[in-house]
mmCIF file of C-alpha atoms in Angstrom:
data_model
loop_
_atom_site.group_PDB
_atom_site.id
_atom_site.type_symbol
_atom_site.label_atom_id
_atom_site.label_comp_id
_atom_site.label_asym_id
_atom_site.label_seq_id
_atom_site.Cartn_x
_atom_site.Cartn_y
_atom_site.Cartn_z
ATOM 1 C CA MET A 1 -75.023 -32.177 39.090
ATOM 2 C CA ALA A 2 -72.863 -33.032 42.248
ATOM 3 C CA ALA A 3 -73.085 -37.097 42.392
ATOM 4 C CA TYR A 4 -72.487 -36.642 38.200
ATOM 5 C CA ARG A 5 -68.924 -34.923 39.450
ATOM 6 C CA LEU A 6 -68.211 -36.616 42.215
ATOM 7 C CA ALA A 7 -69.026 -40.366 40.378
ATOM 8 C CA VAL A 8 -67.019 -39.383 37.253
ATOM 9 C CA GLY A 9 -63.653 -37.418 39.025
ATOM 10 C CA GLY A 10 -63.481 -40.978 41.491
ATOM 11 C CA ALA A 11 -64.223 -43.083 37.993
ATOM 12 C CA LEU A 12 -61.446 -41.350 36.235
ATOM 13 C CA ILE A 13 -58.699 -41.296 38.771
ATOM 14 C CA ILE A 14 -59.713 -45.039 39.689
ATOM 15 C CA PHE A 15 -59.053 -46.214 36.196
ATOM 16 C CA PHE A 16 -56.061 -44.202 35.661
ATOM 17 C CA LEU A 17 -54.482 -46.161 38.962
ATOM 18 C CA ALA A 18 -55.410 -49.430 37.438
ATOM 19 C CA LEU A 19 -53.396 -48.486 34.611
ATOM 20 C CA ILE A 20 -50.386 -47.527 36.251
ATOM 21 C CA GLY A 21 -50.338 -50.453 39.297
ATOM 22 C CA ARG A 22 -51.307 -49.287 41.411
ATOM 23 C CA ARG A 23 -53.440 -51.960 44.450
ATOM 24 C CA LEU A 24 -56.109 -50.999 45.988
ATOM 25 C CA PRO A 25 -56.193 -49.616 50.237
ATOM 26 C CA ARG A 26 -55.798 -51.920 51.994
ATOM 27 C CA GLY A 27 -56.446 -51.552 55.768
ATOM 28 C CA ARG A 28 -58.933 -50.202 58.923
ATOM 29 C CA THR A 29 -56.983 -46.576 59.240
ATOM 30 C CA ALA A 30 -57.866 -46.028 55.291
ATOM 31 C CA TRP A 31 -60.763 -47.165 53.552
ATOM 32 C CA GLY A 32 -61.708 -45.095 57.161
ATOM 33 C CA ARG A 33 -60.434 -42.474 55.943
ATOM 34 C CA ILE A 34 -61.904 -42.818 52.390
ATOM 35 C CA THR A 35 -64.981 -43.026 53.980
ATOM 36 C CA THR A 36 -64.582 -39.974 55.436
ATOM 37 C CA VAL A 37 -63.040 -37.987 52.370
ATOM 38 C CA GLY A 38 -66.254 -39.020 50.980
ATOM 39 C CA VAL A 39 -68.689 -38.335 52.684
ATOM 40 C CA LEU A 40 -67.707 -34.846 53.349
ATOM 41 C CA SER A 41 -66.911 -34.617 49.986
ATOM 42 C CA ALA A 42 -70.712 -35.637 49.205
ATOM 43 C CA MET A 43 -72.451 -33.073 52.167
ATOM 44 C CA CYS A 44 -69.825 -30.047 50.660
ATOM 45 C CA GLN A 45 -70.992 -30.651 46.664
ATOM 46 C CA ALA A 46 -74.536 -31.907 47.593
ATOM 47 C CA CYS A 47 -74.774 -28.422 49.656
ATOM 48 C CA TYR A 48 -73.614 -26.186 47.331
ATOM 49 C CA PHE A 49 -74.952 -27.185 44.760
ATOM 50 C CA ALA A 50 -78.931 -26.296 47.033
ATOM 51 C CA ALA A 51 -77.594 -23.100 47.816
ATOM 52 C CA VAL A 52 -76.914 -21.960 43.590
ATOM 53 C CA SER A 53 -80.772 -23.672 43.202
ATOM 54 C CA LEU A 54 -82.232 -21.029 46.092
ATOM 55 C CA THR A 55 -79.957 -18.384 45.820
ATOM 56 C CA SER A 56 -77.722 -18.100 43.174
ATOM 57 C CA VAL A 57 -74.229 -18.660 41.667
ATOM 58 C CA SER A 58 -72.760 -15.670 43.725
ATOM 59 C CA VAL A 59 -74.344 -15.480 46.887
ATOM 60 C CA ALA A 60 -73.407 -19.770 47.061
ATOM 61 C CA THR A 61 -70.205 -18.978 46.297
ATOM 62 C CA LEU A 62 -69.307 -16.334 48.348
ATOM 63 C CA ILE A 63 -70.330 -18.063 51.842
ATOM 64 C CA THR A 64 -69.250 -21.711 51.230
ATOM 65 C CA ILE A 65 -65.644 -20.408 49.674
ATOM 66 C CA GLY A 66 -65.541 -16.864 52.340
ATOM 67 C CA ALA A 67 -66.596 -18.887 55.390
ATOM 68 C CA ALA A 68 -64.916 -21.857 54.926
ATOM 69 C CA PRO A 69 -61.079 -20.408 56.012
ATOM 70 C CA ALA A 70 -62.286 -18.903 58.776
ATOM 71 C CA LEU A 71 -63.753 -21.766 60.421
ATOM 72 C CA VAL A 72 -60.519 -24.096 59.325
ATOM 73 C CA LEU A 73 -58.619 -20.958 60.834
ATOM 74 C CA ALA A 74 -61.223 -20.759 64.598
ATOM 75 C CA THR A 75 -60.512 -24.988 64.658
ATOM 76 C CA GLU A 76 -56.615 -24.370 64.484
ATOM 77 C CA SER A 77 -57.209 -21.721 66.767
ATOM 78 C CA ALA A 78 -59.674 -23.961 69.214
ATOM 79 C CA VAL A 79 -57.488 -26.619 68.611
ATOM 80 C CA GLY A 80 -53.756 -24.257 69.850
ATOM 81 C CA ARG A 81 -53.019 -24.916 66.048
ATOM 82 C CA ARG A 82 -52.642 -22.077 65.074
ATOM 83 C CA ARG A 83 -53.310 -19.149 67.301
ATOM 84 C CA ALA A 84 -54.936 -16.448 64.986
ATOM 85 C CA ASP A 85 -53.369 -12.570 65.777
ATOM 86 C CA ARG A 86 -53.387 -9.906 62.645
ATOM 87 C CA TRP A 87 -51.614 -11.414 60.454
ATOM 88 C CA SER A 88 -53.575 -14.408 59.552
ATOM 89 C CA VAL A 89 -57.712 -12.864 60.448
ATOM 90 C CA GLY A 90 -56.223 -9.929 58.461
ATOM 91 C CA PRO A 91 -56.331 -11.614 54.764
ATOM 92 C CA ILE A 92 -58.909 -13.403 55.588
ATOM 93 C CA CYS A 93 -60.925 -10.255 56.333
ATOM 94 C CA LEU A 94 -59.673 -8.446 52.953
ATOM 95 C CA ALA A 95 -59.973 -11.914 51.256
ATOM 96 C CA LEU A 96 -63.495 -11.892 52.013
ATOM 97 C CA ALA A 97 -64.225 -8.177 51.227
ATOM 98 C CA GLY A 98 -62.711 -8.936 47.683
ATOM 99 C CA LEU A 99 -64.725 -11.698 47.255
ATOM 100 C CA GLY A 100 -68.198 -9.848 48.251
ATOM 101 C CA LEU A 101 -66.193 -7.244 45.363
ATOM 102 C CA LEU A 102 -65.902 -9.716 43.146
ATOM 103 C CA VAL A 103 -69.225 -11.313 42.863
ATOM 104 C CA GLY A 104 -70.901 -8.640 43.551
ATOM 105 C CA VAL A 105 -74.982 -8.317 44.775
ATOM 106 C CA PRO A 106 -76.845 -11.561 42.977
ATOM 107 C CA ILE A 107 -80.029 -9.615 41.212
ATOM 108 C CA GLY A 108 -83.568 -11.288 40.870
ATOM 109 C CA GLY A 109 -86.378 -11.245 43.493
ATOM 110 C CA LEU A 110 -85.103 -13.868 46.491
ATOM 111 C CA THR A 111 -87.070 -14.287 48.784
ATOM 112 C CA ALA A 112 -86.124 -14.266 52.612
ATOM 113 C CA PRO A 113 -87.200 -18.012 53.460
ATOM 114 C CA ALA A 114 -84.803 -18.913 49.543
ATOM 115 C CA MET A 115 -82.337 -16.366 51.117
ATOM 116 C CA LEU A 116 -82.048 -18.277 54.559
ATOM 117 C CA GLY A 117 -82.274 -21.596 53.307
ATOM 118 C CA GLY A 118 -79.828 -21.085 50.237
ATOM 119 C CA ALA A 119 -77.025 -19.035 53.309
ATOM 120 C CA GLY A 120 -77.564 -22.279 55.870
ATOM 121 C CA LEU A 121 -77.002 -24.905 52.893
ATOM 122 C CA ALA A 122 -74.214 -22.557 52.236
ATOM 123 C CA LEU A 123 -72.639 -23.303 55.649
ATOM 124 C CA LEU A 124 -72.597 -26.466 55.207
ATOM 125 C CA ALA A 125 -71.227 -26.787 52.595
ATOM 126 C CA ALA A 126 -67.891 -24.871 53.579
ATOM 127 C CA GLY A 127 -68.610 -26.171 56.959
ATOM 128 C CA GLY A 128 -67.565 -29.825 54.569
ATOM 129 C CA PHE A 129 -64.911 -28.620 52.693
ATOM 130 C CA ALA A 130 -62.636 -27.228 55.944
ATOM 131 C CA ALA A 131 -63.152 -30.755 57.650
ATOM 132 C CA ILE A 132 -61.774 -31.936 54.075
ATOM 133 C CA THR A 133 -59.377 -29.415 54.498
ATOM 134 C CA LEU A 134 -57.904 -30.839 58.551
ATOM 135 C CA ILE A 135 -58.427 -33.867 57.982
ATOM 136 C CA GLY A 136 -56.117 -33.352 55.177
ATOM 137 C CA THR A 137 -53.393 -32.413 56.933
ATOM 138 C CA SER A 138 -52.273 -34.873 58.345
ATOM 139 C CA ALA A 139 -51.272 -38.746 56.604
ATOM 140 C CA VAL A 140 -52.330 -42.527 56.518
ATOM 141 C CA PRO A 141 -49.638 -44.134 55.864
ATOM 142 C CA GLY A 142 -49.877 -46.551 52.015
ATOM 143 C CA LEU A 143 -52.187 -44.199 51.089
ATOM 144 C CA ASP A 144 -51.360 -41.310 48.605
ATOM 145 C CA GLU A 145 -52.935 -37.913 47.736
ATOM 146 C CA MET A 146 -54.501 -39.310 44.608
ATOM 147 C CA THR A 147 -55.910 -42.903 46.274
ATOM 148 C CA THR A 148 -57.559 -40.494 48.631
ATOM 149 C CA THR A 149 -59.275 -38.553 46.557
ATOM 150 C CA GLY A 150 -59.857 -41.235 43.647
ATOM 151 C CA PHE A 151 -61.510 -43.907 46.029
ATOM 152 C CA GLY A 152 -63.392 -41.400 48.659
ATOM 153 C CA PHE A 153 -64.492 -39.182 45.712
ATOM 154 C CA ALA A 154 -66.152 -42.839 43.775
ATOM 155 C CA VAL A 155 -67.663 -42.928 47.526
ATOM 156 C CA GLY A 156 -69.455 -39.843 47.333
ATOM 157 C CA GLY A 157 -70.708 -40.126 43.896
ATOM 158 C CA LEU A 158 -72.973 -43.731 44.869
ATOM 159 C CA PHE A 159 -73.591 -41.622 48.011
ATOM 160 C CA LEU A 160 -75.334 -38.938 46.607
ATOM 161 C CA ILE A 161 -76.774 -40.892 43.418
ATOM 162 C CA PHE A 162 -78.309 -43.857 46.669
ATOM 163 C CA LEU A 163 -79.850 -40.602 47.953
ATOM 164 C CA ALA A 164 -80.733 -38.934 44.948
ATOM 165 C CA GLU A 165 -82.377 -41.551 42.236
ATOM 166 C CA PRO A 166 -85.561 -42.361 44.891
ATOM 167 C CA THR A 167 -85.432 -38.212 44.834
ATOM 168 C CA VAL A 168 -84.853 -36.550 42.114
ATOM 169 C CA GLY A 169 -83.223 -38.858 39.961
ATOM 170 C CA MET A 170 -80.434 -39.180 38.120
ATOM 171 C CA GLY A 171 -81.968 -37.812 34.517
ATOM 172 C CA PHE A 172 -79.176 -36.894 31.975
ATOM 173 C CA ASP A 173 -79.916 -36.307 28.447
ATOM 174 C CA PRO A 174 -76.876 -37.756 26.634
ATOM 175 C CA SER A 175 -75.105 -35.428 23.846
ATOM 176 C CA VAL A 176 -71.701 -34.487 22.767
ATOM 177 C CA THR A 177 -71.829 -31.720 24.270
ATOM 178 C CA SER A 178 -73.363 -32.472 27.967
ATOM 179 C CA ILE A 179 -70.973 -35.444 27.840
ATOM 180 C CA THR A 180 -68.281 -33.618 27.385
ATOM 181 C CA LEU A 181 -69.351 -31.140 29.676
ATOM 182 C CA VAL A 182 -69.618 -33.645 32.894
ATOM 183 C CA ILE A 183 -65.668 -35.485 32.496
ATOM 184 C CA MET A 184 -64.131 -31.589 31.528
ATOM 185 C CA LEU A 185 -65.865 -31.256 35.217
ATOM 186 C CA GLY A 186 -65.002 -34.351 36.941
ATOM 187 C CA THR A 187 -61.299 -34.128 34.886
ATOM 188 C CA VAL A 188 -60.415 -30.585 35.751
ATOM 189 C CA PRO A 189 -62.065 -29.324 39.012
ATOM 190 C CA THR A 190 -62.933 -32.337 40.324
ATOM 191 C CA ALA A 191 -60.575 -35.182 39.897
ATOM 192 C CA VAL A 192 -57.406 -32.119 39.552
ATOM 193 C CA ALA A 193 -57.841 -30.104 41.758
ATOM 194 C CA TYR A 194 -58.652 -31.998 44.724
ATOM 195 C CA THR A 195 -55.506 -34.033 43.761
ATOM 196 C CA LEU A 196 -53.577 -31.967 43.630
ATOM 197 C CA TYR A 197 -54.703 -29.379 47.103
ATOM 198 C CA PHE A 198 -54.610 -32.933 49.141
ATOM 199 C CA ARG A 199 -51.201 -32.933 48.293
ATOM 200 C CA GLY A 200 -50.546 -29.380 48.914
ATOM 201 C CA LEU A 201 -52.318 -30.038 52.328
ATOM 202 C CA ARG A 202 -48.840 -31.996 53.485
ATOM 203 C CA THR A 203 -47.006 -28.237 53.473
ATOM 204 C CA VAL A 204 -48.721 -26.022 54.634
ATOM 205 C CA ALA A 205 -51.462 -25.535 57.463
ATOM 206 C CA ALA A 206 -54.766 -25.841 56.599
ATOM 207 C CA SER A 207 -55.893 -21.893 56.936
ATOM 208 C CA THR A 208 -53.746 -21.309 54.526
ATOM 209 C CA ALA A 209 -54.641 -23.532 52.483
ATOM 210 C CA ALA A 210 -58.098 -22.439 52.862
ATOM 211 C CA LEU A 211 -56.693 -19.261 51.760
ATOM 212 C CA VAL A 212 -55.564 -19.715 48.409
ATOM 213 C CA ALA A 213 -58.214 -21.653 47.630
ATOM 214 C CA LEU A 214 -59.951 -18.370 47.498
ATOM 215 C CA LEU A 215 -58.919 -17.262 44.452
ATOM 216 C CA GLU A 216 -61.242 -20.095 42.527
ATOM 217 C CA PRO A 217 -63.472 -17.230 41.954
ATOM 218 C CA LEU A 218 -60.632 -15.118 40.353
ATOM 219 C CA ARG A 219 -60.462 -17.596 37.258
ATOM 220 C CA ALA A 220 -63.175 -18.947 37.230
ATOM 221 C CA PRO A 221 -63.845 -16.015 34.563
ATOM 222 C CA CYS A 222 -60.829 -17.883 32.393
ATOM 223 C CA TRP A 223 -63.520 -20.103 31.400
ATOM 224 C CA PRO A 224 -65.619 -20.118 28.465
ATOM 225 C CA HIS A 225 -69.637 -20.278 29.140
#
């Protein structure tokens, strides 16, 4: 799932960039940033979906997007970018409490190993998202947000395909419904959303962006299930 999401989202952006005549990224710095975003995105998506499979959507979501702002703020405080005060810690605590109320308590007989494994994978996913957020605040000359997202996700998708094919496989039952869902997943919450997210990082602090991302579960009920 993670491989399809990144590969389709990246391919759609690259296709659009080709249509508007955008040149390929140039330079070691640009491709270094693209590769970094690709690897971190692959880790984040793969760990998140693995956490969902071991626990539940609510648990994986709560830990992943709940821990990300705290990790970003802790890193910013450690490197001196931002001081952790009540105006930054308070909203994060309130957001975590609200997120817990929103996703509720998972139903089902989850075993302790599954819960611990899922929680660990969700924390890894949060770490990947936090790292992407932090590096996204620094611009690379000649590399815009759409190019970073498109080529970065394409790299991440290819990386996951090479890992998935000899292990769990890349099975896909093509139908109108499944193809439509994959394209929608690659377009709206991947290609469009992350391009806008990277663009927003140019004007706001990383911890603020990660905190605003906590609105994701609130918007989720608006999508058809």
